[in-house]
Amino acid sequence: MKTETFYTIEMPYCEQLEVRRTIFSGGNGPRVAVLSGTHGDELEGLYVCHRLAAWLEQLQRSNPQGLLGAVELYPALNTLGLDTLTRSLPVYETDLNRAFPGSPGGPLPKRLAAAIMAALEGADLVIDIHASNIYLREIPQVRINQEFESLLVPIAQNMNLDLIWLHSASTVLETTVAHSLNSCNIPCLVVEMGVGMRITPEYCDQLVTGLLNVWKDMEVLAADVAVPDITNRPYIADDSNVHYLNAKTSGMFIPNASHWTDLRQGELLGTIVSPFHGAVLSEVRSPVDGILFTLREYPLVYEGSLMARVMASRGKRS
Ligand SMILES: [Zn+2]
């Protein structure tokens, strides 16, 4: 195992900005990578990298032949954002995940994106972990552009997550790392889970189990390596069965339903209230029988704020 710097640039005042990765190398088998920290307010993926590193360190002690390929962990791509609790890339106020595929001679976000693309050249599978934002909590899910559906869905089905959400090609941004890698025939799956600025250990462990199983199937890990059992099979959602619930009034949201539950049509998900008086201003109710997979986390809401996403029950587990 080694941690190395794969991108360096001089800061205006003497320091250097360094972006690092940790590499676990075994034999000449497939090469896989895990990305996180593209958004400086998303921490779930950093903990996933820690858990994977701990597992791989233990494997190398107990079964040095168990790693047949290479695992690369990129826990903190937007180091400046993480250090300063900023979602975007500070100074440039640019979303790093809108700067791909980048260019080596452009401004910092483009240069960093190009360095990340170069570092991942030749990878056999990349997982890009996101953690929503501070406003919404997400169950562990994979989001896939339908353009790459046939390549990515079979992998996503074995990742031990709760949901695969297929997006139509027209709604997908082409300047993300995932789209740029998939366009170069490097499979990249986007995981969304948890909430910004927090760590949800049970979600992280759920994904770690999925990744270890996928890597074993790919023969990154040897057949005699024991990995935890898969416990979840994902539902499949798409633009036809996902319902968006928006706030009818501004105010404070008080949830009434727990996340990731079966809902009945009309069931109360929560109320929006005012700190100035006792009346309920409005209610959030499910429009369909379905599954609650996104729920408002940050209580203060404006009229029109996204409160929840519900997948209608006709979605099936794969
Ligand atoms: Zn993100």
PDB file of C-alpha atoms and ligand atoms in Angstrom:
ATOM      1  CA  MET A   1       0.000   0.000   0.000  1.00  0.00           C
ATOM      2  CA  LYS A   2       1.284   3.448  -0.825  1.00  0.00           C
ATOM      3  CA  THR A   3      -0.180   6.945  -0.698  1.00  0.00           C
ATOM      4  CA  GLU A   4       1.086   9.192  -3.460  1.00  0.00           C
ATOM      5  CA  THR A   5       0.451  12.654  -4.849  1.00  0.00           C
ATOM      6  CA  PHE A   6      -0.918  12.565  -8.392  1.00  0.00           C
ATOM      7  CA  TYR A   7      -1.448  16.294  -8.888  1.00  0.00           C
ATOM      8  CA  THR A   8       0.433  19.333  -7.571  1.00  0.00           C
ATOM      9  CA  ILE A   9       0.111  23.034  -8.249  1.00  0.00           C
ATOM     10  CA  GLU A  10       1.816  25.978  -6.577  1.00  0.00           C
ATOM     11  CA  MET A  11      -0.519  28.058  -4.407  1.00  0.00           C
ATOM     12  CA  PRO A  12      -0.239  31.846  -4.712  1.00  0.00           C
ATOM     13  CA  TYR A  13       1.583  32.116  -1.392  1.00  0.00           C
ATOM     14  CA  CYS A  14       4.307  29.427  -1.340  1.00  0.00           C
ATOM     15  CA  GLU A  15       2.217  26.398  -0.309  1.00  0.00           C
ATOM     16  CA  GLN A  16       1.421  23.585  -2.684  1.00  0.00           C
ATOM     17  CA  LEU A  17      -1.953  22.124  -3.419  1.00  0.00           C
ATOM     18  CA  GLU A  18      -1.523  18.351  -3.521  1.00  0.00           C
ATOM     19  CA  VAL A  19      -4.163  15.797  -4.428  1.00  0.00           C
ATOM     20  CA  ARG A  20      -3.428  12.258  -3.261  1.00  0.00           C
ATOM     21  CA  ARG A  21      -4.478   8.697  -3.794  1.00  0.00           C
ATOM     22  CA  THR A  22      -3.785   5.443  -1.993  1.00  0.00           C
ATOM     23  CA  ILE A  23      -2.948   2.398  -4.108  1.00  0.00           C
ATOM     24  CA  PHE A  24      -3.212  -1.219  -3.053  1.00  0.00           C
ATOM     25  CA  SER A  25      -1.387  -3.321  -5.636  1.00  0.00           C
ATOM     26  CA  GLY A  26      -1.573  -7.083  -6.009  1.00  0.00           C
ATOM     27  CA  GLY A  27      -0.997  -8.842  -9.311  1.00  0.00           C
ATOM     28  CA  ASN A  28      -1.814  -7.842 -12.861  1.00  0.00           C
ATOM     29  CA  GLY A  29      -5.581  -8.287 -12.456  1.00  0.00           C
ATOM     30  CA  PRO A  30      -8.199  -5.583 -13.030  1.00  0.00           C
ATOM     31  CA  ARG A  31      -7.701  -2.069 -11.717  1.00  0.00           C
ATOM     32  CA  VAL A  32     -10.565  -0.392  -9.829  1.00  0.00           C
ATOM     33  CA  ALA A  33     -10.911   3.075  -8.292  1.00  0.00           C
ATOM     34  CA  VAL A  34     -13.112   4.856  -5.759  1.00  0.00           C
ATOM     35  CA  LEU A  35     -13.593   8.640  -5.978  1.00  0.00           C
ATOM     36  CA  SER A  36     -15.021  10.922  -3.298  1.00  0.00           C
ATOM     37  CA  GLY A  37     -14.831  14.445  -1.982  1.00  0.00           C
ATOM     38  CA  THR A  38     -15.572  16.065  -5.330  1.00  0.00           C
ATOM     39  CA  HIS A  39     -17.968  18.259  -3.372  1.00  0.00           C
ATOM     40  CA  GLY A  40     -16.358  19.675  -0.233  1.00  0.00           C
ATOM     41  CA  ASP A  41     -19.498  19.285   1.905  1.00  0.00           C
ATOM     42  CA  GLU A  42     -19.900  15.554   1.211  1.00  0.00           C
ATOM     43  CA  LEU A  43     -18.102  13.241   3.628  1.00  0.00           C
ATOM     44  CA  GLU A  44     -19.767   9.813   3.337  1.00  0.00           C
ATOM     45  CA  GLY A  45     -17.332   8.714   0.603  1.00  0.00           C
ATOM     46  CA  LEU A  46     -14.298   9.637   2.722  1.00  0.00           C
ATOM     47  CA  TYR A  47     -15.483   7.183   5.362  1.00  0.00           C
ATOM     48  CA  VAL A  48     -16.098   4.516   2.694  1.00  0.00           C
ATOM     49  CA  CYS A  49     -12.450   4.955   1.612  1.00  0.00           C
ATOM     50  CA  HIS A  50     -11.317   4.568   5.214  1.00  0.00           C
ATOM     51  CA  ARG A  51     -13.346   1.355   5.639  1.00  0.00           C
ATOM     52  CA  LEU A  52     -12.025  -0.067   2.350  1.00  0.00           C
ATOM     53  CA  ALA A  53      -8.440   0.805   3.302  1.00  0.00           C
ATOM     54  CA  ALA A  54      -8.855  -0.907   6.676  1.00  0.00           C
ATOM     55  CA  TRP A  55     -10.295  -4.018   4.989  1.00  0.00           C
ATOM     56  CA  LEU A  56      -7.523  -4.137   2.360  1.00  0.00           C
ATOM     57  CA  GLU A  57      -4.771  -3.613   4.958  1.00  0.00           C
ATOM     58  CA  GLN A  58      -6.169  -6.570   6.899  1.00  0.00           C
ATOM     59  CA  LEU A  59      -6.324  -8.659   3.687  1.00  0.00           C
ATOM     60  CA  GLN A  60      -2.693  -7.902   2.884  1.00  0.00           C
ATOM     61  CA  ARG A  61      -1.674  -9.066   6.365  1.00  0.00           C
ATOM     62  CA  SER A  62      -3.810 -12.226   6.395  1.00  0.00           C
ATOM     63  CA  ASN A  63      -3.726 -13.258   2.717  1.00  0.00           C
ATOM     64  CA  PRO A  64      -1.006 -11.427   0.747  1.00  0.00           C
ATOM     65  CA  GLN A  65      -2.022 -13.312  -2.443  1.00  0.00           C
ATOM     66  CA  GLY A  66      -5.669 -12.302  -2.060  1.00  0.00           C
ATOM     67  CA  LEU A  67      -5.408  -9.117  -4.103  1.00  0.00           C
ATOM     68  CA  LEU A  68      -5.106 -10.061  -7.770  1.00  0.00           C
ATOM     69  CA  GLY A  69      -5.449  -6.546  -9.202  1.00  0.00           C
ATOM     70  CA  ALA A  70      -5.183  -2.983  -7.908  1.00  0.00           C
ATOM     71  CA  VAL A  71      -7.504  -0.801  -5.823  1.00  0.00           C
ATOM     72  CA  GLU A  72      -7.022   2.969  -5.939  1.00  0.00           C
ATOM     73  CA  LEU A  73      -8.708   5.238  -3.389  1.00  0.00           C
ATOM     74  CA  TYR A  74      -9.146   8.950  -4.185  1.00  0.00           C
ATOM     75  CA  PRO A  75     -10.921  10.115  -1.023  1.00  0.00           C
ATOM     76  CA  ALA A  76     -10.511  13.879  -1.342  1.00  0.00           C
ATOM     77  CA  LEU A  77     -10.564  15.236  -4.894  1.00  0.00           C
ATOM     78  CA  ASN A  78     -11.620  18.762  -3.916  1.00  0.00           C
ATOM     79  CA  THR A  79      -9.091  19.210  -1.118  1.00  0.00           C
ATOM     80  CA  LEU A  80      -9.559  22.972  -0.894  1.00  0.00           C
ATOM     81  CA  GLY A  81     -13.332  22.582  -0.583  1.00  0.00           C
ATOM     82  CA  LEU A  82     -13.057  19.871   2.077  1.00  0.00           C
ATOM     83  CA  ASP A  83     -10.548  21.909   4.096  1.00  0.00           C
ATOM     84  CA  THR A  84     -12.813  24.963   4.089  1.00  0.00           C
ATOM     85  CA  LEU A  85     -16.268  23.268   4.264  1.00  0.00           C
ATOM     86  CA  THR A  86     -17.135  24.534   0.810  1.00  0.00           C
ATOM     87  CA  ARG A  87     -19.116  22.502  -1.723  1.00  0.00           C
ATOM     88  CA  SER A  88     -17.530  24.074  -4.791  1.00  0.00           C
ATOM     89  CA  LEU A  89     -13.862  24.636  -5.552  1.00  0.00           C
ATOM     90  CA  PRO A  90     -12.992  27.739  -3.502  1.00  0.00           C
ATOM     91  CA  VAL A  91     -11.769  30.934  -5.166  1.00  0.00           C
ATOM     92  CA  TYR A  92     -13.145  29.751  -8.515  1.00  0.00           C
ATOM     93  CA  GLU A  93     -16.566  29.014  -6.979  1.00  0.00           C
ATOM     94  CA  THR A  94     -16.799  26.252  -9.546  1.00  0.00           C
ATOM     95  CA  ASP A  95     -18.427  22.853  -9.159  1.00  0.00           C
ATOM     96  CA  LEU A  96     -15.527  20.463  -9.835  1.00  0.00           C
ATOM     97  CA  ASN A  97     -18.034  17.935 -11.175  1.00  0.00           C
ATOM     98  CA  ARG A  98     -18.943  20.370 -13.962  1.00  0.00           C
ATOM     99  CA  ALA A  99     -15.335  20.801 -15.138  1.00  0.00           C
ATOM    100  CA  PHE A 100     -14.738  17.409 -16.782  1.00  0.00           C
ATOM    101  CA  PRO A 101     -13.041  16.178 -18.877  1.00  0.00           C
ATOM    102  CA  GLY A 102     -10.945  19.280 -18.159  1.00  0.00           C
ATOM    103  CA  SER A 103      -7.863  20.543 -19.923  1.00  0.00           C
ATOM    104  CA  PRO A 104      -4.226  20.567 -18.761  1.00  0.00           C
ATOM    105  CA  GLY A 105      -3.723  24.227 -19.688  1.00  0.00           C
ATOM    106  CA  GLY A 106      -6.972  25.715 -18.391  1.00  0.00           C
ATOM    107  CA  PRO A 107      -7.839  27.332 -15.055  1.00  0.00           C
ATOM    108  CA  LEU A 108      -7.407  25.269 -11.864  1.00  0.00           C
ATOM    109  CA  PRO A 109     -10.756  23.377 -11.963  1.00  0.00           C
ATOM    110  CA  LYS A 110     -10.092  22.292 -15.552  1.00  0.00           C
ATOM    111  CA  ARG A 111      -6.480  21.342 -14.776  1.00  0.00           C
ATOM    112  CA  LEU A 112      -7.536  19.315 -11.749  1.00  0.00           C
ATOM    113  CA  ALA A 113     -10.247  17.557 -13.771  1.00  0.00           C
ATOM    114  CA  ALA A 114      -7.733  16.710 -16.499  1.00  0.00           C
ATOM    115  CA  ALA A 115      -5.292  15.348 -13.894  1.00  0.00           C
ATOM    116  CA  ILE A 116      -8.039  13.136 -12.431  1.00  0.00           C
ATOM    117  CA  MET A 117      -8.943  11.835 -15.905  1.00  0.00           C
ATOM    118  CA  ALA A 118      -5.263  11.095 -16.618  1.00  0.00           C
ATOM    119  CA  ALA A 119      -4.848   9.296 -13.283  1.00  0.00           C
ATOM    120  CA  LEU A 120      -7.842   7.058 -14.071  1.00  0.00           C
ATOM    121  CA  GLU A 121      -6.789   6.178 -17.613  1.00  0.00           C
ATOM    122  CA  GLY A 122      -6.953   2.425 -18.119  1.00  0.00           C
ATOM    123  CA  ALA A 123      -9.082   1.732 -15.027  1.00  0.00           C
ATOM    124  CA  ASP A 124     -11.534  -1.157 -15.338  1.00  0.00           C
ATOM    125  CA  LEU A 125     -14.198   0.209 -12.967  1.00  0.00           C
ATOM    126  CA  VAL A 126     -14.627   3.542 -11.165  1.00  0.00           C
ATOM    127  CA  ILE A 127     -17.122   4.337  -8.383  1.00  0.00           C
ATOM    128  CA  ASP A 128     -17.840   8.043  -7.774  1.00  0.00           C
ATOM    129  CA  ILE A 129     -19.403   8.536  -4.326  1.00  0.00           C
ATOM    130  CA  HIS A 130     -21.609  11.535  -3.533  1.00  0.00           C
ATOM    131  CA  ALA A 131     -23.506  12.432  -0.366  1.00  0.00           C
ATOM    132  CA  SER A 132     -26.421  14.559  -1.545  1.00  0.00           C
ATOM    133  CA  ASN A 133     -26.145  17.959   0.159  1.00  0.00           C
ATOM    134  CA  ILE A 134     -27.055  19.354   3.576  1.00  0.00           C
ATOM    135  CA  TYR A 135     -30.740  19.660   2.602  1.00  0.00           C
ATOM    136  CA  LEU A 136     -31.752  16.152   1.519  1.00  0.00           C
ATOM    137  CA  ARG A 137     -31.049  12.655   2.839  1.00  0.00           C
ATOM    138  CA  GLU A 138     -30.817   9.848   0.283  1.00  0.00           C
ATOM    139  CA  ILE A 139     -30.990   6.089   0.707  1.00  0.00           C
ATOM    140  CA  PRO A 140     -27.968   4.338  -0.846  1.00  0.00           C
ATOM    141  CA  GLN A 141     -28.560   4.415  -4.596  1.00  0.00           C
ATOM    142  CA  VAL A 142     -26.820   4.339  -7.955  1.00  0.00           C
ATOM    143  CA  ARG A 143     -27.739   6.887 -10.622  1.00  0.00           C
ATOM    144  CA  ILE A 144     -27.233   5.781 -14.204  1.00  0.00           C
ATOM    145  CA  ASN A 145     -27.555   7.587 -17.499  1.00  0.00           C
ATOM    146  CA  GLN A 146     -29.724   5.423 -19.776  1.00  0.00           C
ATOM    147  CA  GLU A 147     -27.091   5.913 -22.476  1.00  0.00           C
ATOM    148  CA  PHE A 148     -24.836   3.559 -20.481  1.00  0.00           C
ATOM    149  CA  GLU A 149     -27.599   1.382 -19.004  1.00  0.00           C
ATOM    150  CA  SER A 150     -26.603  -1.959 -20.550  1.00  0.00           C
ATOM    151  CA  LEU A 151     -23.012  -1.613 -19.339  1.00  0.00           C
ATOM    152  CA  LEU A 152     -23.695  -0.281 -15.835  1.00  0.00           C
ATOM    153  CA  VAL A 153     -26.948  -1.816 -14.563  1.00  0.00           C
ATOM    154  CA  PRO A 154     -25.547  -5.376 -14.276  1.00  0.00           C
ATOM    155  CA  ILE A 155     -22.715  -4.016 -12.094  1.00  0.00           C
ATOM    156  CA  ALA A 156     -25.074  -1.840 -10.029  1.00  0.00           C
ATOM    157  CA  GLN A 157     -27.340  -4.790  -9.289  1.00  0.00           C
ATOM    158  CA  ASN A 158     -24.557  -6.418  -7.253  1.00  0.00           C
ATOM    159  CA  MET A 159     -23.537  -3.323  -5.274  1.00  0.00           C
ATOM    160  CA  ASN A 160     -25.788  -4.100  -2.254  1.00  0.00           C
ATOM    161  CA  LEU A 161     -27.667  -0.813  -2.591  1.00  0.00           C
ATOM    162  CA  ASP A 162     -31.385  -0.073  -2.268  1.00  0.00           C
ATOM    163  CA  LEU A 163     -32.130   1.672  -5.544  1.00  0.00           C
ATOM    164  CA  ILE A 164     -30.957   2.082  -9.143  1.00  0.00           C
ATOM    165  CA  TRP A 165     -32.267   5.317 -10.630  1.00  0.00           C
ATOM    166  CA  LEU A 166     -32.105   5.453 -14.427  1.00  0.00           C
ATOM    167  CA  HIS A 167     -31.981   8.958 -15.882  1.00  0.00           C
ATOM    168  CA  SER A 168     -32.921   9.750 -19.452  1.00  0.00           C
ATOM    169  CA  ALA A 169     -29.942  10.874 -21.506  1.00  0.00           C
ATOM    170  CA  SER A 170     -31.451  14.316 -22.055  1.00  0.00           C
ATOM    171  CA  THR A 171     -31.370  15.172 -18.333  1.00  0.00           C
ATOM    172  CA  VAL A 172     -27.770  14.135 -17.778  1.00  0.00           C
ATOM    173  CA  LEU A 173     -24.933  16.611 -17.522  1.00  0.00           C
ATOM    174  CA  GLU A 174     -22.052  15.820 -19.794  1.00  0.00           C
ATOM    175  CA  THR A 175     -19.390  17.648 -17.773  1.00  0.00           C
ATOM    176  CA  THR A 176     -19.311  15.183 -14.869  1.00  0.00           C
ATOM    177  CA  VAL A 177     -16.456  12.788 -14.199  1.00  0.00           C
ATOM    178  CA  ALA A 178     -18.835   9.840 -14.638  1.00  0.00           C
ATOM    179  CA  HIS A 179     -20.048  10.933 -18.070  1.00  0.00           C
ATOM    180  CA  SER A 180     -16.510  11.715 -19.190  1.00  0.00           C
ATOM    181  CA  LEU A 181     -15.200   8.320 -18.071  1.00  0.00           C
ATOM    182  CA  ASN A 182     -18.145   6.363 -19.488  1.00  0.00           C
ATOM    183  CA  SER A 183     -17.675   8.185 -22.787  1.00  0.00           C
ATOM    184  CA  CYS A 184     -14.066   6.861 -22.813  1.00  0.00           C
ATOM    185  CA  ASN A 185     -15.328   3.308 -22.164  1.00  0.00           C
ATOM    186  CA  ILE A 186     -14.219   3.355 -18.527  1.00  0.00           C
ATOM    187  CA  PRO A 187     -17.277   2.171 -16.571  1.00  0.00           C
ATOM    188  CA  CYS A 188     -18.112   4.683 -13.824  1.00  0.00           C
ATOM    189  CA  LEU A 189     -21.054   4.384 -11.439  1.00  0.00           C
ATOM    190  CA  VAL A 190     -22.337   7.331  -9.409  1.00  0.00           C
ATOM    191  CA  VAL A 191     -23.426   6.477  -5.861  1.00  0.00           C
ATOM    192  CA  GLU A 192     -25.593   8.950  -3.935  1.00  0.00           C
ATOM    193  CA  MET A 193     -26.231   8.284  -0.265  1.00  0.00           C
ATOM    194  CA  GLY A 194     -26.705   9.909   3.114  1.00  0.00           C
ATOM    195  CA  VAL A 195     -26.594  13.635   3.687  1.00  0.00           C
ATOM    196  CA  GLY A 196     -24.044  16.423   3.380  1.00  0.00           C
ATOM    197  CA  MET A 197     -21.636  17.233   6.229  1.00  0.00           C
ATOM    198  CA  ARG A 198     -22.467  13.976   8.026  1.00  0.00           C
ATOM    199  CA  ILE A 199     -21.386  10.335   7.992  1.00  0.00           C
ATOM    200  CA  THR A 200     -23.952   7.506   8.033  1.00  0.00           C
ATOM    201  CA  PRO A 201     -21.830   4.454   8.979  1.00  0.00           C
ATOM    202  CA  GLU A 202     -24.503   1.854   8.151  1.00  0.00           C
ATOM    203  CA  TYR A 203     -24.870   3.204   4.592  1.00  0.00           C
ATOM    204  CA  CYS A 204     -21.088   3.263   4.153  1.00  0.00           C
ATOM    205  CA  ASP A 205     -20.748  -0.346   5.324  1.00  0.00           C
ATOM    206  CA  GLN A 206     -23.599  -1.377   3.027  1.00  0.00           C
ATOM    207  CA  LEU A 207     -21.672   0.040   0.044  1.00  0.00           C
ATOM    208  CA  VAL A 208     -18.345  -1.461   1.195  1.00  0.00           C
ATOM    209  CA  THR A 209     -19.984  -4.905   1.181  1.00  0.00           C
ATOM    210  CA  GLY A 210     -21.282  -4.274  -2.344  1.00  0.00           C
ATOM    211  CA  LEU A 211     -17.933  -3.089  -3.680  1.00  0.00           C
ATOM    212  CA  LEU A 212     -16.057  -6.061  -2.239  1.00  0.00           C
ATOM    213  CA  ASN A 213     -18.536  -8.432  -3.899  1.00  0.00           C
ATOM    214  CA  VAL A 214     -18.272  -6.633  -7.251  1.00  0.00           C
ATOM    215  CA  TRP A 215     -14.480  -6.673  -7.047  1.00  0.00           C
ATOM    216  CA  LYS A 216     -14.478 -10.377  -6.230  1.00  0.00           C
ATOM    217  CA  ASP A 217     -16.729 -11.071  -9.241  1.00  0.00           C
ATOM    218  CA  MET A 218     -14.256  -9.092 -11.408  1.00  0.00           C
ATOM    219  CA  GLU A 219     -11.348 -11.094  -9.958  1.00  0.00           C
ATOM    220  CA  VAL A 220      -9.722  -8.078  -8.398  1.00  0.00           C
ATOM    221  CA  LEU A 221      -9.953 -10.278  -5.305  1.00  0.00           C
ATOM    222  CA  ALA A 222      -9.037 -13.963  -5.380  1.00  0.00           C
ATOM    223  CA  ALA A 223     -11.722 -16.649  -5.196  1.00  0.00           C
ATOM    224  CA  ASP A 224     -10.582 -17.745  -1.735  1.00  0.00           C
ATOM    225  CA  VAL A 225     -11.026 -14.267  -0.211  1.00  0.00           C
ATOM    226  CA  ALA A 226     -14.053 -14.154   2.089  1.00  0.00           C
ATOM    227  CA  VAL A 227     -16.235 -11.067   1.603  1.00  0.00           C
ATOM    228  CA  PRO A 228     -19.384 -10.105   3.563  1.00  0.00           C
ATOM    229  CA  ASP A 229     -22.696 -11.349   2.133  1.00  0.00           C
ATOM    230  CA  ILE A 230     -24.919  -9.122  -0.006  1.00  0.00           C
ATOM    231  CA  THR A 231     -28.053  -8.186   1.947  1.00  0.00           C
ATOM    232  CA  ASN A 232     -29.822  -5.800  -0.457  1.00  0.00           C
ATOM    233  CA  ARG A 233     -31.157  -6.027  -3.999  1.00  0.00           C
ATOM    234  CA  PRO A 234     -32.039  -2.686  -5.570  1.00  0.00           C
ATOM    235  CA  TYR A 235     -35.377  -1.431  -6.828  1.00  0.00           C
ATOM    236  CA  ILE A 236     -35.206   0.180 -10.267  1.00  0.00           C
ATOM    237  CA  ALA A 237     -36.620   3.685 -10.632  1.00  0.00           C
ATOM    238  CA  ASP A 238     -36.805   5.814 -13.753  1.00  0.00           C
ATOM    239  CA  ASP A 239     -38.350   9.087 -14.844  1.00  0.00           C
ATOM    240  CA  SER A 240     -41.750   7.402 -15.224  1.00  0.00           C
ATOM    241  CA  ASN A 241     -42.187   6.223 -11.630  1.00  0.00           C
ATOM    242  CA  VAL A 242     -40.400   8.868  -9.510  1.00  0.00           C
ATOM    243  CA  HIS A 243     -42.583  11.550  -7.926  1.00  0.00           C
ATOM    244  CA  TYR A 244     -41.158  14.848  -6.651  1.00  0.00           C
ATOM    245  CA  LEU A 245     -42.883  16.431  -3.640  1.00  0.00           C
ATOM    246  CA  ASN A 246     -42.418  20.186  -3.241  1.00  0.00           C
ATOM    247  CA  ALA A 247     -43.339  22.461  -0.311  1.00  0.00           C
ATOM    248  CA  LYS A 248     -46.687  24.232  -0.717  1.00  0.00           C
ATOM    249  CA  THR A 249     -45.642  26.936   1.760  1.00  0.00           C
ATOM    250  CA  SER A 250     -42.469  28.293   3.301  1.00  0.00           C
ATOM    251  CA  GLY A 251     -41.789  27.430   6.951  1.00  0.00           C
ATOM    252  CA  MET A 252     -40.206  24.704   9.096  1.00  0.00           C
ATOM    253  CA  PHE A 253     -40.521  21.073   8.019  1.00  0.00           C
ATOM    254  CA  ILE A 254     -41.211  18.535  10.761  1.00  0.00           C
ATOM    255  CA  PRO A 255     -40.966  14.984   9.359  1.00  0.00           C
ATOM    256  CA  ASN A 256     -43.567  12.428  10.294  1.00  0.00           C
ATOM    257  CA  ALA A 257     -42.413   9.421   8.266  1.00  0.00           C
ATOM    258  CA  SER A 258     -39.119   7.638   8.471  1.00  0.00           C
ATOM    259  CA  HIS A 259     -36.913   7.319   5.469  1.00  0.00           C
ATOM    260  CA  TRP A 260     -37.045   4.285   3.210  1.00  0.00           C
ATOM    261  CA  THR A 261     -40.480   3.032   4.138  1.00  0.00           C
ATOM    262  CA  ASP A 262     -43.472   1.738   2.232  1.00  0.00           C
ATOM    263  CA  LEU A 263     -46.014   4.524   1.917  1.00  0.00           C
ATOM    264  CA  ARG A 264     -49.706   4.502   1.136  1.00  0.00           C
ATOM    265  CA  GLN A 265     -51.239   7.106  -1.151  1.00  0.00           C
ATOM    266  CA  GLY A 266     -52.165  10.145   0.965  1.00  0.00           C
ATOM    267  CA  GLU A 267     -49.912   9.162   3.875  1.00  0.00           C
ATOM    268  CA  LEU A 268     -48.498  12.100   5.842  1.00  0.00           C
ATOM    269  CA  LEU A 269     -44.723  12.542   5.415  1.00  0.00           C
ATOM    270  CA  GLY A 270     -44.535  15.664   7.537  1.00  0.00           C
ATOM    271  CA  THR A 271     -45.914  19.106   8.234  1.00  0.00           C
ATOM    272  CA  ILE A 272     -44.677  22.620   7.576  1.00  0.00           C
ATOM    273  CA  VAL A 273     -45.193  24.923  10.566  1.00  0.00           C
ATOM    274  CA  SER A 274     -44.385  28.484  11.631  1.00  0.00           C
ATOM    275  CA  PRO A 275     -42.363  29.495  14.714  1.00  0.00           C
ATOM    276  CA  PHE A 276     -44.797  32.420  15.244  1.00  0.00           C
ATOM    277  CA  HIS A 277     -48.008  30.493  15.840  1.00  0.00           C
ATOM    278  CA  GLY A 278     -49.395  27.034  16.449  1.00  0.00           C
ATOM    279  CA  ALA A 279     -51.192  26.282  13.198  1.00  0.00           C
ATOM    280  CA  VAL A 280     -49.919  23.856  10.582  1.00  0.00           C
ATOM    281  CA  LEU A 281     -49.206  25.806   7.388  1.00  0.00           C
ATOM    282  CA  SER A 282     -49.231  22.866   5.017  1.00  0.00           C
ATOM    283  CA  GLU A 283     -48.794  19.118   4.854  1.00  0.00           C
ATOM    284  CA  VAL A 284     -46.590  16.892   2.734  1.00  0.00           C
ATOM    285  CA  ARG A 285     -48.424  13.724   1.684  1.00  0.00           C
ATOM    286  CA  SER A 286     -47.440  10.907  -0.645  1.00  0.00           C
ATOM    287  CA  PRO A 287     -49.254  11.124  -3.998  1.00  0.00           C
ATOM    288  CA  VAL A 288     -48.957   7.354  -4.567  1.00  0.00           C
ATOM    289  CA  ASP A 289     -48.333   4.010  -2.919  1.00  0.00           C
ATOM    290  CA  GLY A 290     -44.579   3.826  -3.000  1.00  0.00           C
ATOM    291  CA  ILE A 291     -41.187   4.015  -1.370  1.00  0.00           C
ATOM    292  CA  LEU A 292     -39.690   7.079   0.242  1.00  0.00           C
ATOM    293  CA  PHE A 293     -36.096   7.329  -0.961  1.00  0.00           C
ATOM    294  CA  THR A 294     -35.287  11.033  -0.574  1.00  0.00           C
ATOM    295  CA  LEU A 295     -36.374  13.043   2.478  1.00  0.00           C
ATOM    296  CA  ARG A 296     -35.843  16.657   3.461  1.00  0.00           C
ATOM    297  CA  GLU A 297     -33.159  16.891   6.163  1.00  0.00           C
ATOM    298  CA  TYR A 298     -32.693  20.636   6.638  1.00  0.00           C
ATOM    299  CA  PRO A 299     -35.848  22.009   8.287  1.00  0.00           C
ATOM    300  CA  LEU A 300     -36.198  25.532   6.898  1.00  0.00           C
ATOM    301  CA  VAL A 301     -37.960  25.476   3.544  1.00  0.00           C
ATOM    302  CA  TYR A 302     -39.166  27.881   0.920  1.00  0.00           C
ATOM    303  CA  GLU A 303     -42.352  27.385  -1.055  1.00  0.00           C
ATOM    304  CA  GLY A 304     -41.338  25.007  -3.835  1.00  0.00           C
ATOM    305  CA  SER A 305     -38.394  23.426  -1.959  1.00  0.00           C
ATOM    306  CA  LEU A 306     -37.917  19.720  -2.663  1.00  0.00           C
ATOM    307  CA  MET A 307     -39.251  17.791   0.363  1.00  0.00           C
ATOM    308  CA  ALA A 308     -39.166  14.189  -0.782  1.00  0.00           C
ATOM    309  CA  ARG A 309     -38.961  11.806  -3.689  1.00  0.00           C
ATOM    310  CA  VAL A 310     -41.192   8.767  -3.783  1.00  0.00           C
ATOM    311  CA  MET A 311     -40.887   5.852  -6.178  1.00  0.00           C
ATOM    312  CA  ALA A 312     -44.276   4.386  -7.092  1.00  0.00           C
ATOM    313  CA  SER A 313     -44.604   0.783  -5.949  1.00  0.00           C
ATOM    314  CA  ARG A 314     -44.756  -0.701  -9.411  1.00  0.00           C
ATOM    315  CA  GLY A 315     -40.966  -0.415  -9.441  1.00  0.00           C
ATOM    316  CA  LYS A 316     -39.590  -3.891  -8.811  1.00  0.00           C
ATOM    317  CA  ARG A 317     -36.546  -5.225  -7.082  1.00  0.00           C
ATOM    318  CA  SER A 318     -34.118  -6.401  -9.724  1.00  0.00           C
TER     319      SER A 318
HETATM  320 ZN    ZN B   1     -21.645  15.452  -4.805  1.00  0.00          ZN
END
